[in-house]
PDB file of C-alpha atoms and ligand atoms in Angstrom:
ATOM      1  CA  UNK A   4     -23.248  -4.738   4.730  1.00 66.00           C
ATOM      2  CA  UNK A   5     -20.207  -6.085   2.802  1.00 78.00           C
ATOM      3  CA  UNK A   6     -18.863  -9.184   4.998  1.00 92.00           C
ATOM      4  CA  UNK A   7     -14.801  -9.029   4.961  1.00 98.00           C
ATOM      5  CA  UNK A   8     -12.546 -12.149   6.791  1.00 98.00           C
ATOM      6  CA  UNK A   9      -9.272  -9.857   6.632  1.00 98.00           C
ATOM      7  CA  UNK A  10     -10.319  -6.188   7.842  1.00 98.00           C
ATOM      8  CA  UNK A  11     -12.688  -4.745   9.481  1.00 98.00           C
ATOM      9  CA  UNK A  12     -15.185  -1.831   8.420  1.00 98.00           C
ATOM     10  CA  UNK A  13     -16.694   0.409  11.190  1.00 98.00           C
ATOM     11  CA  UNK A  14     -18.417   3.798  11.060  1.00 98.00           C
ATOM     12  CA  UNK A  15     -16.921   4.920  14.811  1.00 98.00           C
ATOM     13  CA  UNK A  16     -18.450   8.308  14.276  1.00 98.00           C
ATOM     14  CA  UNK A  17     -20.913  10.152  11.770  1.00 98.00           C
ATOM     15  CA  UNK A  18     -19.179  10.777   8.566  1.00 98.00           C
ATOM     16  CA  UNK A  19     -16.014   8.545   9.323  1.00 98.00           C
ATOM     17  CA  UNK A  20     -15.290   5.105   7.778  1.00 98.00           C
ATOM     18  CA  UNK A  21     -12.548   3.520   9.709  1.00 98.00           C
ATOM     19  CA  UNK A  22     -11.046   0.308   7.563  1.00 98.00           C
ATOM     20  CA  UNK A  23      -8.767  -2.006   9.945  1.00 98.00           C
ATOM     21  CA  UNK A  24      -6.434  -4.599   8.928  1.00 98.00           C
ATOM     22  CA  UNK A  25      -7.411  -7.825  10.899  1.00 98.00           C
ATOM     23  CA  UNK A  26      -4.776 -10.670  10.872  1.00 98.00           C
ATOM     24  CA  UNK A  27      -2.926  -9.221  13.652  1.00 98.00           C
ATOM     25  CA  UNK A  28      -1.815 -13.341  13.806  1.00 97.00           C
ATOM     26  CA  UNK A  29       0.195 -12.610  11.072  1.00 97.00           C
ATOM     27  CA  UNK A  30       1.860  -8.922  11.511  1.00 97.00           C
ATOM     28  CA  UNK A  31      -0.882  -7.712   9.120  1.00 98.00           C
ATOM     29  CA  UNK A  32       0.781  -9.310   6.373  1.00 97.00           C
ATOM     30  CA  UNK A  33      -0.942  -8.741   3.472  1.00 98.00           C
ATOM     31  CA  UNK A  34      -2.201 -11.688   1.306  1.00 97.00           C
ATOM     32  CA  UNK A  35      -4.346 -11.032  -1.829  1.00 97.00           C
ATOM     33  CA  UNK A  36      -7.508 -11.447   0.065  1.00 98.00           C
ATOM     34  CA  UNK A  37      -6.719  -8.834   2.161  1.00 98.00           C
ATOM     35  CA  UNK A  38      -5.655  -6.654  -0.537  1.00 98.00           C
ATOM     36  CA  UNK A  39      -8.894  -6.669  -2.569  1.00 98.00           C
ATOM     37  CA  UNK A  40     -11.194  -6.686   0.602  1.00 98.00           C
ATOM     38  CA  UNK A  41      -9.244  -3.383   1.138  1.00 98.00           C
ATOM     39  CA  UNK A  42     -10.495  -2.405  -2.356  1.00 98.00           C
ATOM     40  CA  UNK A  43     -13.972  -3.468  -1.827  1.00 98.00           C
ATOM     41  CA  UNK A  44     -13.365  -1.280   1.573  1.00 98.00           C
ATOM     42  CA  UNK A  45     -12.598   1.550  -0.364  1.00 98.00           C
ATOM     43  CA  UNK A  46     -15.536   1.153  -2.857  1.00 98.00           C
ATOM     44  CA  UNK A  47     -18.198   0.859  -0.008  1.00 98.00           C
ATOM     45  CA  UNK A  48     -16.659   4.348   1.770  1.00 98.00           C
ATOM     46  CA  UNK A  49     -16.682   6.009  -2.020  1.00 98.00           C
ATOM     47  CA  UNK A  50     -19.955   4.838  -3.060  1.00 98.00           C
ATOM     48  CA  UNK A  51     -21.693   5.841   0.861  1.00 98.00           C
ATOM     49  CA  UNK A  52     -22.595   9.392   0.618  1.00 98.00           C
ATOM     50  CA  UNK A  53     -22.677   9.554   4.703  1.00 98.00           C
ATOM     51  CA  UNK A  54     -19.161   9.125   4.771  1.00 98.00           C
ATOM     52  CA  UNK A  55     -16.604  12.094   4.532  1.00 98.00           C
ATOM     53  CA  UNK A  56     -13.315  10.790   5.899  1.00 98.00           C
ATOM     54  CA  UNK A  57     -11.246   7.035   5.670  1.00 99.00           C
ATOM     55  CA  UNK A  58      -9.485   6.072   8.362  1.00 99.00           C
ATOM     56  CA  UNK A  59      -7.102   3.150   7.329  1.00 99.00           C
ATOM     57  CA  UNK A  60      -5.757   1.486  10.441  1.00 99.00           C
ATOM     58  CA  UNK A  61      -4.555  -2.073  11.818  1.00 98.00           C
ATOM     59  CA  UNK A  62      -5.440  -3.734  14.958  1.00 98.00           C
ATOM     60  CA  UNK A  63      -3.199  -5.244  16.600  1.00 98.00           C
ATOM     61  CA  UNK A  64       0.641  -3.768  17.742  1.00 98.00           C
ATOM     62  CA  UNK A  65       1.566  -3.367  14.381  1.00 98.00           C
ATOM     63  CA  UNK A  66       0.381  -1.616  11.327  1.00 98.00           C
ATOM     64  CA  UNK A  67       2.283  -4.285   8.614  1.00 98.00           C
ATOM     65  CA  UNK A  68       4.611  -6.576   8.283  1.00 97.00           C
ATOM     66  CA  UNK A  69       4.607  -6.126   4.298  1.00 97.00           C
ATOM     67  CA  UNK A  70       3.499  -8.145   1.837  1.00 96.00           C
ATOM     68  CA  UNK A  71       2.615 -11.624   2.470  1.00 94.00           C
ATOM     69  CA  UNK A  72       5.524 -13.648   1.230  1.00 89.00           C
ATOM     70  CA  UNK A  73       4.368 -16.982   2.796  1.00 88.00           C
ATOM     71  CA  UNK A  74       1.437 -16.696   0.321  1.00 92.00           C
ATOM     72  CA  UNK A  75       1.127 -20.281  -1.731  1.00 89.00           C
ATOM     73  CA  UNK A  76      -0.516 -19.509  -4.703  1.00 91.00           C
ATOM     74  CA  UNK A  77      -1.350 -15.726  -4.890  1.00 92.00           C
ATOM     75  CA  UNK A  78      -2.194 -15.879  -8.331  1.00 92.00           C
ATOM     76  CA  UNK A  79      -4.396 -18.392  -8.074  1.00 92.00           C
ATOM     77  CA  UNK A  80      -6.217 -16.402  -5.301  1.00 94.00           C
ATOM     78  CA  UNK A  81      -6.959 -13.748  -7.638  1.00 94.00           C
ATOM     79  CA  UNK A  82      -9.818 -15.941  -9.009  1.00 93.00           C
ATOM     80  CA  UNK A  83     -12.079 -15.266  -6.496  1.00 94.00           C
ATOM     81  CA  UNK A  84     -12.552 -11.514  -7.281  1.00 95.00           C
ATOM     82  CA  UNK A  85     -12.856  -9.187  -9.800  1.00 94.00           C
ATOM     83  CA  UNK A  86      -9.845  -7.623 -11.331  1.00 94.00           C
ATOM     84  CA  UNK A  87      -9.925  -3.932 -11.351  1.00 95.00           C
ATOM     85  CA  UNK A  88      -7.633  -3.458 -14.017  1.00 95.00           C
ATOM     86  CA  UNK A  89      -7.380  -4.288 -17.223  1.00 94.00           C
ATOM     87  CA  UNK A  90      -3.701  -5.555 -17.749  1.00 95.00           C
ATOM     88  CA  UNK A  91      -4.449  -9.419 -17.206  1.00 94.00           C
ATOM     89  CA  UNK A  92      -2.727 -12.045 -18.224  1.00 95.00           C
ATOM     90  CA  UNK A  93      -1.790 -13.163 -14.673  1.00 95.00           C
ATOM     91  CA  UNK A  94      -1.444 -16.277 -15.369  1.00 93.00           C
ATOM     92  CA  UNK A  95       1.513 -16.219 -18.302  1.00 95.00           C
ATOM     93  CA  UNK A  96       4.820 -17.391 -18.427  1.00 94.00           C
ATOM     94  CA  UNK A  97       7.484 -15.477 -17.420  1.00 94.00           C
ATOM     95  CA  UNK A  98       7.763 -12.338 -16.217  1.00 94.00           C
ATOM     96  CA  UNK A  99       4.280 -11.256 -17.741  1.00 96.00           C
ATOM     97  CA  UNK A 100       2.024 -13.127 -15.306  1.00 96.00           C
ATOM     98  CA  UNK A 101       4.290 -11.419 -12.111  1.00 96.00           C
ATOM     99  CA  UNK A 102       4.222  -8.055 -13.508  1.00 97.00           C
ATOM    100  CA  UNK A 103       0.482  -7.834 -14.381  1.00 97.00           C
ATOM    101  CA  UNK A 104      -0.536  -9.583 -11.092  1.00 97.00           C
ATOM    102  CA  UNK A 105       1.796  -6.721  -9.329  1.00 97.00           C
ATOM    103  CA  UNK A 106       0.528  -4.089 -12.191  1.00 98.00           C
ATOM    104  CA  UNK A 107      -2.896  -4.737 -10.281  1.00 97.00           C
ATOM    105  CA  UNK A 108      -2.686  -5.668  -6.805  1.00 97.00           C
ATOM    106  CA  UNK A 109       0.262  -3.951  -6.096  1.00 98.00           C
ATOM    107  CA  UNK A 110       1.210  -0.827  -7.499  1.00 98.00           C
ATOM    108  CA  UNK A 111      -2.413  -0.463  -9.172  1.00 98.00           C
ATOM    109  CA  UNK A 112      -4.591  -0.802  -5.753  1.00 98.00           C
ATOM    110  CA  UNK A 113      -1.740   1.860  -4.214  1.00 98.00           C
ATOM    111  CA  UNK A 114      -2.304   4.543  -7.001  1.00 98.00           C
ATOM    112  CA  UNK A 115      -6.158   3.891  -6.731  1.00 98.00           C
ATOM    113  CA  UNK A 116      -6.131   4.813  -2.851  1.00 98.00           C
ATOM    114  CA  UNK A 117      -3.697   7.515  -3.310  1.00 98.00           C
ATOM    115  CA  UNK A 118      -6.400   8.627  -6.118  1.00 98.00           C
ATOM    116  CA  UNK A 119      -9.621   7.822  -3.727  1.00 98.00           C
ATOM    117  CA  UNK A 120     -11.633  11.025  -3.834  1.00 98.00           C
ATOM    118  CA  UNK A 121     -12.287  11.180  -0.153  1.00 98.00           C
ATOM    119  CA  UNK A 122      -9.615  12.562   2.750  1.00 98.00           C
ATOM    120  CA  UNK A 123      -8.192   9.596   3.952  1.00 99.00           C
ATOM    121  CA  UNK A 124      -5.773   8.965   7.127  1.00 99.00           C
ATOM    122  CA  UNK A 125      -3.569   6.659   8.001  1.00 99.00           C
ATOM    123  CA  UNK A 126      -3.300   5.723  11.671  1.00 99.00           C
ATOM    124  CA  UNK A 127      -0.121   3.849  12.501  1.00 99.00           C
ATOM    125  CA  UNK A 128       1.811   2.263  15.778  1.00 98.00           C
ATOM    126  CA  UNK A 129       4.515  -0.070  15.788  1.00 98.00           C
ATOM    127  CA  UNK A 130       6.427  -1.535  12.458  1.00 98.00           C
ATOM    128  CA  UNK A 131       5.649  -0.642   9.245  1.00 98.00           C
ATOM    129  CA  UNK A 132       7.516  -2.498   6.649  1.00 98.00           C
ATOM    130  CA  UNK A 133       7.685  -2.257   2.633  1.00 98.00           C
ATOM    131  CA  UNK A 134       4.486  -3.179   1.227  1.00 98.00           C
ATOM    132  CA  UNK A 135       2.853  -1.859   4.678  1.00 98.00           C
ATOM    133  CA  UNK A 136       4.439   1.941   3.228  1.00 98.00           C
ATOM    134  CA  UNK A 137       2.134   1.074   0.689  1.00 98.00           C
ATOM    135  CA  UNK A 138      -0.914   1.223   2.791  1.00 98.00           C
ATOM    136  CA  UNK A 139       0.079   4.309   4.408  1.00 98.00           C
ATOM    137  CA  UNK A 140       1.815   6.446   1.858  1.00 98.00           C
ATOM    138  CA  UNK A 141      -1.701   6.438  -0.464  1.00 98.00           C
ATOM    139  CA  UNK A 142      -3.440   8.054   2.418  1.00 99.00           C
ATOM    140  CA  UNK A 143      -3.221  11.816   2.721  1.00 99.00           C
ATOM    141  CA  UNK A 144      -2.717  12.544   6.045  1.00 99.00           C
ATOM    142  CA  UNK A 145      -0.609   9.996   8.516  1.00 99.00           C
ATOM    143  CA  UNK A 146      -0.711  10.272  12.109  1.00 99.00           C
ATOM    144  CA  UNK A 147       1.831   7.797  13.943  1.00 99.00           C
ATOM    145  CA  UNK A 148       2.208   6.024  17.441  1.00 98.00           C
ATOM    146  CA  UNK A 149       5.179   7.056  19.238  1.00 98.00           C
ATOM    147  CA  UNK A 150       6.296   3.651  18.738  1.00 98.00           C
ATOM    148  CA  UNK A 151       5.729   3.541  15.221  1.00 98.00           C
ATOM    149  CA  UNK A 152       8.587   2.262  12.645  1.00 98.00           C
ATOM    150  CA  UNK A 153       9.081   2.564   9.044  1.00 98.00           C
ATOM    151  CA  UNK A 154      11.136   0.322   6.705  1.00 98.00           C
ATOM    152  CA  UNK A 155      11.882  -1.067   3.596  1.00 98.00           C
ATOM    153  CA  UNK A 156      14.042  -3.545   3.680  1.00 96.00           C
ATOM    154  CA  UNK A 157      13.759  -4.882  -0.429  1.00 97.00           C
ATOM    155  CA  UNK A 158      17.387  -4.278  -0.710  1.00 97.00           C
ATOM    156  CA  UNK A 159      18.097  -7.616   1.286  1.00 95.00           C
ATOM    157  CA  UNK A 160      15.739  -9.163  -0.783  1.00 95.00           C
ATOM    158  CA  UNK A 161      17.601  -8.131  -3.900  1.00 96.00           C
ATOM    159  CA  UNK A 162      14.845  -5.919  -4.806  1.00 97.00           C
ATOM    160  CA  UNK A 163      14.843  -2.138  -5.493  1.00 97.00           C
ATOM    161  CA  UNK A 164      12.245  -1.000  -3.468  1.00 98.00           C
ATOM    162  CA  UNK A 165       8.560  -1.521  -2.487  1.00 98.00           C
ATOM    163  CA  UNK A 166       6.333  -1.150  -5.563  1.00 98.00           C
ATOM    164  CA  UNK A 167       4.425   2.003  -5.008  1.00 98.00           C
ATOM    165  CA  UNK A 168       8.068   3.908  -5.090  1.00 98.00           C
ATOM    166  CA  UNK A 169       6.758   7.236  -3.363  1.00 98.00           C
ATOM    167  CA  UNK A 170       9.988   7.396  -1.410  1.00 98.00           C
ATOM    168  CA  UNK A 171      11.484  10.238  -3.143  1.00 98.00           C
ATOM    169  CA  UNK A 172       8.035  12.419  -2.545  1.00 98.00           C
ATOM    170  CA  UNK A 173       7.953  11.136   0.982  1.00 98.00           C
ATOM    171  CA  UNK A 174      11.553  11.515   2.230  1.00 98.00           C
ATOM    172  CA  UNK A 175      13.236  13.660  -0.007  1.00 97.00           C
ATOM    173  CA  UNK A 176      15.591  12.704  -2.233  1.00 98.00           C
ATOM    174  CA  UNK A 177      18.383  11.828   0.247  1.00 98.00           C
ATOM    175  CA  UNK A 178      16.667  10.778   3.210  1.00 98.00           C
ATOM    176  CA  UNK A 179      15.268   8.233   0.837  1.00 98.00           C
ATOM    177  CA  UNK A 180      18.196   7.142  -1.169  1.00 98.00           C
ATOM    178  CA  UNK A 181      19.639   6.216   2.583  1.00 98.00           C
ATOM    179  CA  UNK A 182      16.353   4.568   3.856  1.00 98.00           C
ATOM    180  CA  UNK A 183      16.531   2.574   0.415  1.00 98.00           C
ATOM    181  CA  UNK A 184      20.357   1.754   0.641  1.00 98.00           C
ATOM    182  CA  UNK A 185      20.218   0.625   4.490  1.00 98.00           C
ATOM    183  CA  UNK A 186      16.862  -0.535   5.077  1.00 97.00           C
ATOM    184  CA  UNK A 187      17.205   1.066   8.340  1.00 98.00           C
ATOM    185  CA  UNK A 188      13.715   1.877  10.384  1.00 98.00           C
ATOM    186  CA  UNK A 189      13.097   5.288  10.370  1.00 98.00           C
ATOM    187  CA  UNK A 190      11.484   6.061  13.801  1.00 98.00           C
ATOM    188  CA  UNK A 191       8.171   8.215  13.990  1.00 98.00           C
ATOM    189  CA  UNK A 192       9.689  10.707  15.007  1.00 98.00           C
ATOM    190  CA  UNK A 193      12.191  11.010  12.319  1.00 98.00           C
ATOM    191  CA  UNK A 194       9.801  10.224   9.707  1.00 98.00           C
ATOM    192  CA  UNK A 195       7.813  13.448  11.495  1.00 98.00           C
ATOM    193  CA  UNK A 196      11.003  15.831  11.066  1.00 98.00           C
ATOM    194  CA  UNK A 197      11.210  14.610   7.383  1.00 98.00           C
ATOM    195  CA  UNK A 198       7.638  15.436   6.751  1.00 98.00           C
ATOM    196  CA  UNK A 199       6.080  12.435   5.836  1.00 98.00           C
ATOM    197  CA  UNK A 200       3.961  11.839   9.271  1.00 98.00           C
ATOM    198  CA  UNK A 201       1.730  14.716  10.217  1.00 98.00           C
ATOM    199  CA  UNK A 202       1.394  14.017  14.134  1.00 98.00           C
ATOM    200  CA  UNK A 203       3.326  11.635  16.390  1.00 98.00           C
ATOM    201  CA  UNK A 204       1.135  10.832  19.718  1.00 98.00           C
ATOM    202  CA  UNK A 205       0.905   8.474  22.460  1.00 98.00           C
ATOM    203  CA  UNK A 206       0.476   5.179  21.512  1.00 98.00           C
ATOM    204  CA  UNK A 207      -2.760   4.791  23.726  1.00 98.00           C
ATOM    205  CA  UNK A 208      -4.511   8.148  22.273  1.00 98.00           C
ATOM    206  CA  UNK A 209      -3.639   7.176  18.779  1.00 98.00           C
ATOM    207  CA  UNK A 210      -7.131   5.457  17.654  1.00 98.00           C
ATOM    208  CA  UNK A 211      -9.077   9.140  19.728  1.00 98.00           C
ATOM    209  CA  UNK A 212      -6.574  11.647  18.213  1.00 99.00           C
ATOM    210  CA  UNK A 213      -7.027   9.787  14.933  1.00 99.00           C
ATOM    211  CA  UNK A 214     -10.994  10.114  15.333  1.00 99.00           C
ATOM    212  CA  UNK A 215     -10.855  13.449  16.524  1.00 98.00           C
ATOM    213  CA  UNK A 216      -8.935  14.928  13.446  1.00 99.00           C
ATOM    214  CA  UNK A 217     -11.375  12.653  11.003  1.00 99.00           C
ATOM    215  CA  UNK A 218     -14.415  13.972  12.393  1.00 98.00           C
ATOM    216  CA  UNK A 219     -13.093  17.742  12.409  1.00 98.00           C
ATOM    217  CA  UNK A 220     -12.278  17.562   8.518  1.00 98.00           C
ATOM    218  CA  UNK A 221     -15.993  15.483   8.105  1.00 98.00           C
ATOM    219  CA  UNK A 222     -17.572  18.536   9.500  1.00 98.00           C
ATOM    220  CA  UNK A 223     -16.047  20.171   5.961  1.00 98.00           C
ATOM    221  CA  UNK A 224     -17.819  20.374   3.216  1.00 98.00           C
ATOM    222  CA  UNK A 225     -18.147  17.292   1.063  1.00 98.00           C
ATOM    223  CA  UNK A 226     -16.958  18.831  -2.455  1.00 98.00           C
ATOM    224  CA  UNK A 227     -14.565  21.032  -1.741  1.00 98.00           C
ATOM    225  CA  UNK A 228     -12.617  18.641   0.535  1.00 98.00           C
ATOM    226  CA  UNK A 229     -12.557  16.591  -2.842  1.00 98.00           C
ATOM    227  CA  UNK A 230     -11.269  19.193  -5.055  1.00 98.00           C
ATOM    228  CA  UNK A 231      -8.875  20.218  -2.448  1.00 98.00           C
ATOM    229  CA  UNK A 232      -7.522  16.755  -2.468  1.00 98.00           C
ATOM    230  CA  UNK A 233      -7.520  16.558  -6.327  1.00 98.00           C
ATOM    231  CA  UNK A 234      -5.824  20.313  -6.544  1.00 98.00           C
ATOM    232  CA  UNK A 235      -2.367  18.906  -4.331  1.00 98.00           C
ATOM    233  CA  UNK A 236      -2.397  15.751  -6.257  1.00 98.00           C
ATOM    234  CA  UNK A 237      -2.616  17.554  -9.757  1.00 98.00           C
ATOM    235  CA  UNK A 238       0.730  19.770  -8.301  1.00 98.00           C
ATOM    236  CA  UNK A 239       2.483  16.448  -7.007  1.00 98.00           C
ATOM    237  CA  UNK A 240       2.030  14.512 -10.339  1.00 98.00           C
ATOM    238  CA  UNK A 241       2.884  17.804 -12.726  1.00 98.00           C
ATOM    239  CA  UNK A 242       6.265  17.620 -11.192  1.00 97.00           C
ATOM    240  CA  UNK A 243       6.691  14.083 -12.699  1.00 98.00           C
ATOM    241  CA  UNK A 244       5.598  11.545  -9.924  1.00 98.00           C
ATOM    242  CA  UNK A 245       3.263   9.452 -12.587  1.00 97.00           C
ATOM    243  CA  UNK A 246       6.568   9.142 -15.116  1.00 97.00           C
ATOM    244  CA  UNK A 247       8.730   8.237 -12.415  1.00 98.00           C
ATOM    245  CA  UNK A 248       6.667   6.088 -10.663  1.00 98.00           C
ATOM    246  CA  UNK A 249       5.856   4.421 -14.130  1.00 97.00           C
ATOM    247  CA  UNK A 250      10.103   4.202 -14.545  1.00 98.00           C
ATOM    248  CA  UNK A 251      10.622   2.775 -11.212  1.00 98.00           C
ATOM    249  CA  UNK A 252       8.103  -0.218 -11.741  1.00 98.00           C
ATOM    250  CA  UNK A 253       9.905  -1.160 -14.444  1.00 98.00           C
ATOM    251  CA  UNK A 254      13.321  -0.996 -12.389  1.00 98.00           C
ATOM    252  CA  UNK A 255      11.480  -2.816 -10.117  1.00 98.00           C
ATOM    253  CA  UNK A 256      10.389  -5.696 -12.701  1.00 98.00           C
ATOM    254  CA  UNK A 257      13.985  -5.685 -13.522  1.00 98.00           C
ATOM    255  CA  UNK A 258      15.334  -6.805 -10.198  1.00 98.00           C
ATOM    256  CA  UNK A 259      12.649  -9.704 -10.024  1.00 97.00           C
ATOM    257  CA  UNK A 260      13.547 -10.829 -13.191  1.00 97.00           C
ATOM    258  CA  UNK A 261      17.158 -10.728 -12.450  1.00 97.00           C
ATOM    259  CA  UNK A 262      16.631 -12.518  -9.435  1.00 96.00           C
ATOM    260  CA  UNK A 263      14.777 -15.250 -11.574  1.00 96.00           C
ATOM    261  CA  UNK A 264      17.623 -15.423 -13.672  1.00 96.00           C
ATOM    262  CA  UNK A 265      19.973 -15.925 -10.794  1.00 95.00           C
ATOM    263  CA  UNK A 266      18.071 -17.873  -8.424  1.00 94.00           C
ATOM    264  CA  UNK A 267      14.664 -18.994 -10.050  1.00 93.00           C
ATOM    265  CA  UNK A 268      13.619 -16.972  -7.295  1.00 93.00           C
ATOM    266  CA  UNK A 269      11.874 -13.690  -8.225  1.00 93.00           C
ATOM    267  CA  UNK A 270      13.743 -12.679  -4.316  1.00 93.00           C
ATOM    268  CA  UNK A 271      17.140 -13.380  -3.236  1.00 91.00           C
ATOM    269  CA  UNK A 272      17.047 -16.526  -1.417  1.00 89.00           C
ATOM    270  CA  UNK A 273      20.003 -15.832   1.494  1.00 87.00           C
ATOM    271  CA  UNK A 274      16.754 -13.437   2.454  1.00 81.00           C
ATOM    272  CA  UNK A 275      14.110 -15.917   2.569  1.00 78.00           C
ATOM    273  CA  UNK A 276      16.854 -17.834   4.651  1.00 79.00           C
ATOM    274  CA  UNK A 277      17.613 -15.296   7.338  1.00 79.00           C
ATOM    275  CA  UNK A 278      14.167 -13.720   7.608  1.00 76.00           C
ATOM    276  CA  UNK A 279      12.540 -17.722   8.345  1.00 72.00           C
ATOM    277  CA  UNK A 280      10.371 -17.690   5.165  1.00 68.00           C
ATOM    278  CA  UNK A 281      12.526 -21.128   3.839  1.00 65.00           C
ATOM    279  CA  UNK A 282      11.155 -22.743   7.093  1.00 64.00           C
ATOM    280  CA  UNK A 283       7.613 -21.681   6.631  1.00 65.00           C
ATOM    281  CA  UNK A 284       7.011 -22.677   2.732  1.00 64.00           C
ATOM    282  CA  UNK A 285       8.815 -25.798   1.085  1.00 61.00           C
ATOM    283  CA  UNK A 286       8.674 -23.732  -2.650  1.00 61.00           C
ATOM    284  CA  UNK A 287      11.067 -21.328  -0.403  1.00 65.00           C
ATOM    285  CA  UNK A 288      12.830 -23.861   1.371  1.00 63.00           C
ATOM    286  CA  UNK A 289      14.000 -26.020  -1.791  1.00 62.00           C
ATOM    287  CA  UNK A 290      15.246 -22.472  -3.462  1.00 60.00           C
ATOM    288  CA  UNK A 291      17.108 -21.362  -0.623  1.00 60.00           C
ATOM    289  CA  UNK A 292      19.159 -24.961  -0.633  1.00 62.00           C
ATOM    290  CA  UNK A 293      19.707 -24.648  -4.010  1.00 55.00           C
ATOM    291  CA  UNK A 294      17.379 -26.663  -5.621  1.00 47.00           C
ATOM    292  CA  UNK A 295      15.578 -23.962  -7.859  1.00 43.00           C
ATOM    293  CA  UNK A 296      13.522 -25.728  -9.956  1.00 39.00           C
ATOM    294  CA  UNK A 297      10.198 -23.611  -9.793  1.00 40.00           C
ATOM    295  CA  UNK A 298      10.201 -19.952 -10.586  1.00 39.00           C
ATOM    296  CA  UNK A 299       9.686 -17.894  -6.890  1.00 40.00           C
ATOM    297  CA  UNK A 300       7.063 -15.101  -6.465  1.00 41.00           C
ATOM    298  CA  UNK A 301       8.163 -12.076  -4.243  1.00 45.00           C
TER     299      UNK A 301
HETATM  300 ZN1   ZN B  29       7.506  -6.911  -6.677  1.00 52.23          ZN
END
């Protein structure tokens, strides 16, 4: 059995792979360790022919607090695995090393889940912020907590939205221009009316109802499940959600380089003020005084 420091991997029932993310210490944020173990996680559900159904759930009272800003050297973390892509070039100057390391662990790893062959559901309670919609939105079916909360607040860190930019698909196109614009949390129940959760329940019969509805579609066959799942997905992307997703990664790219441009900070530093991240790394902490002499990662 794979061994894995920032998630857990359980079979809770026959047929159903449940993947956890495990650094409830730290919101769930997600470093690049956590990322690729979530990869690996993926691979060792594909590759089992015993299981049917992915659960991807957090322990802990919330699902994910987004990327892991306070990471030090994220790049340099990549070494330790295998990339899955074949952009590279992480490690050049300017915007090229940024973009490919986000081409792969970002927006690539999204795409890949949203593209795993197996049903997959997420199971989510509390706050659910930016990169943590990137966890969630891949998965095809989302059951929420009562108490679950959905954000994505990029705009205050002069950024124009998460990487995997699924909003339009998931909101609608003016429900998510306003959860862009705002950054507001969109309760559970709200992101139920819109469509984008399939149940809200109790937050202490989240983990059974979760279970119950994996196991039901696991008594399905095996196949057909799969070609179901590749059937919606064909309709979603022949209305343009490859291009545009394509477009808006390059927006995105845009915004970090501005903000290099600006700041030396690939984020706007008054964000990495307010939201404590200057206190908790000095590379953040000389930016946000001013002193921007090393190019930021966000
Ligand atoms: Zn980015």
């Amino acid at each position: 059995m794979q061994e894995y420091a920032t998630i857990e991997y359980t079979i809770p029932s026959p047929g159903v792979a449940r993947i956890a993310l495990d650094r409830a210490d730290k919101r769930n944020a997600q470093d690049t360790r956590m990322l690729y173990e979530l990869d690996m996680a993926f691979r060792q559900a594909a590759e089992d022919n015993a299981i049917k159904v992915v659960i991807l759930a957090a322990n802990g009272p919330h699902f994910s607090a987004g990327h892991d800003l306070s990471e030090d050297d994220r790049i340099g973390n990549m070494q330790e695995f295998d990339s899955v892509g074949l952009w590279c070039g992480y490690d050049d100057a300017g915007s090229e090393g940024p973009m490919a390391f986000e081409k792969e662990v970002y927006i690539g790893f999204s795409e890949r889940w949203r593209n795993f062959a197996k049903p997959t559901i997420a199971e989510v309670q509390g706050k659910c912020i930016a990169g943590g919609l990137m966890l969630v939105w891949p998965c095809d079916l989302i059951v929420a907590a009562d108490n679950a909360e959905f954000c994505d607040n990029t705009v205050n860190m002069g950024i124009c939205g998460a990487e995997f930019f699924n909003h339009p698909w998931e909101l609608g196109v003016r429900k998510a221009k306003e959860f862009l614009f705002t950054a507001d949390f969109f309760s559970a129940q709200e992101a139920h009316r819109l469509g984008m959760v399939n149940h809200v329940v109790p937050t202490a019969e989240l983990s059974d109802f979760t279970l119950t509805l994996a196991e039901r579609i696991a008594a399905k066959p095996m196949f057909v499940l799969k070609l179901m799942k590749e059937a919606v997905n064909a309709a979603q992307d022949s209305q343009g959600r490859v291009n545009a997703m394509k477009t808006s990664f390059a927006l995105h790219q845009l915004s970090h380089s501005h903000n290099v441009e600006l700041y030396g900070l690939r984020a706007d530093p008054s964000f990495l003020r307010a939201s404590g991240f200057a206190n908790k790394n000095p590379r953040f902490a000389k930016a946000a005084e001013g002193d921007d002499t090393e190019p930021g990662k966000g």
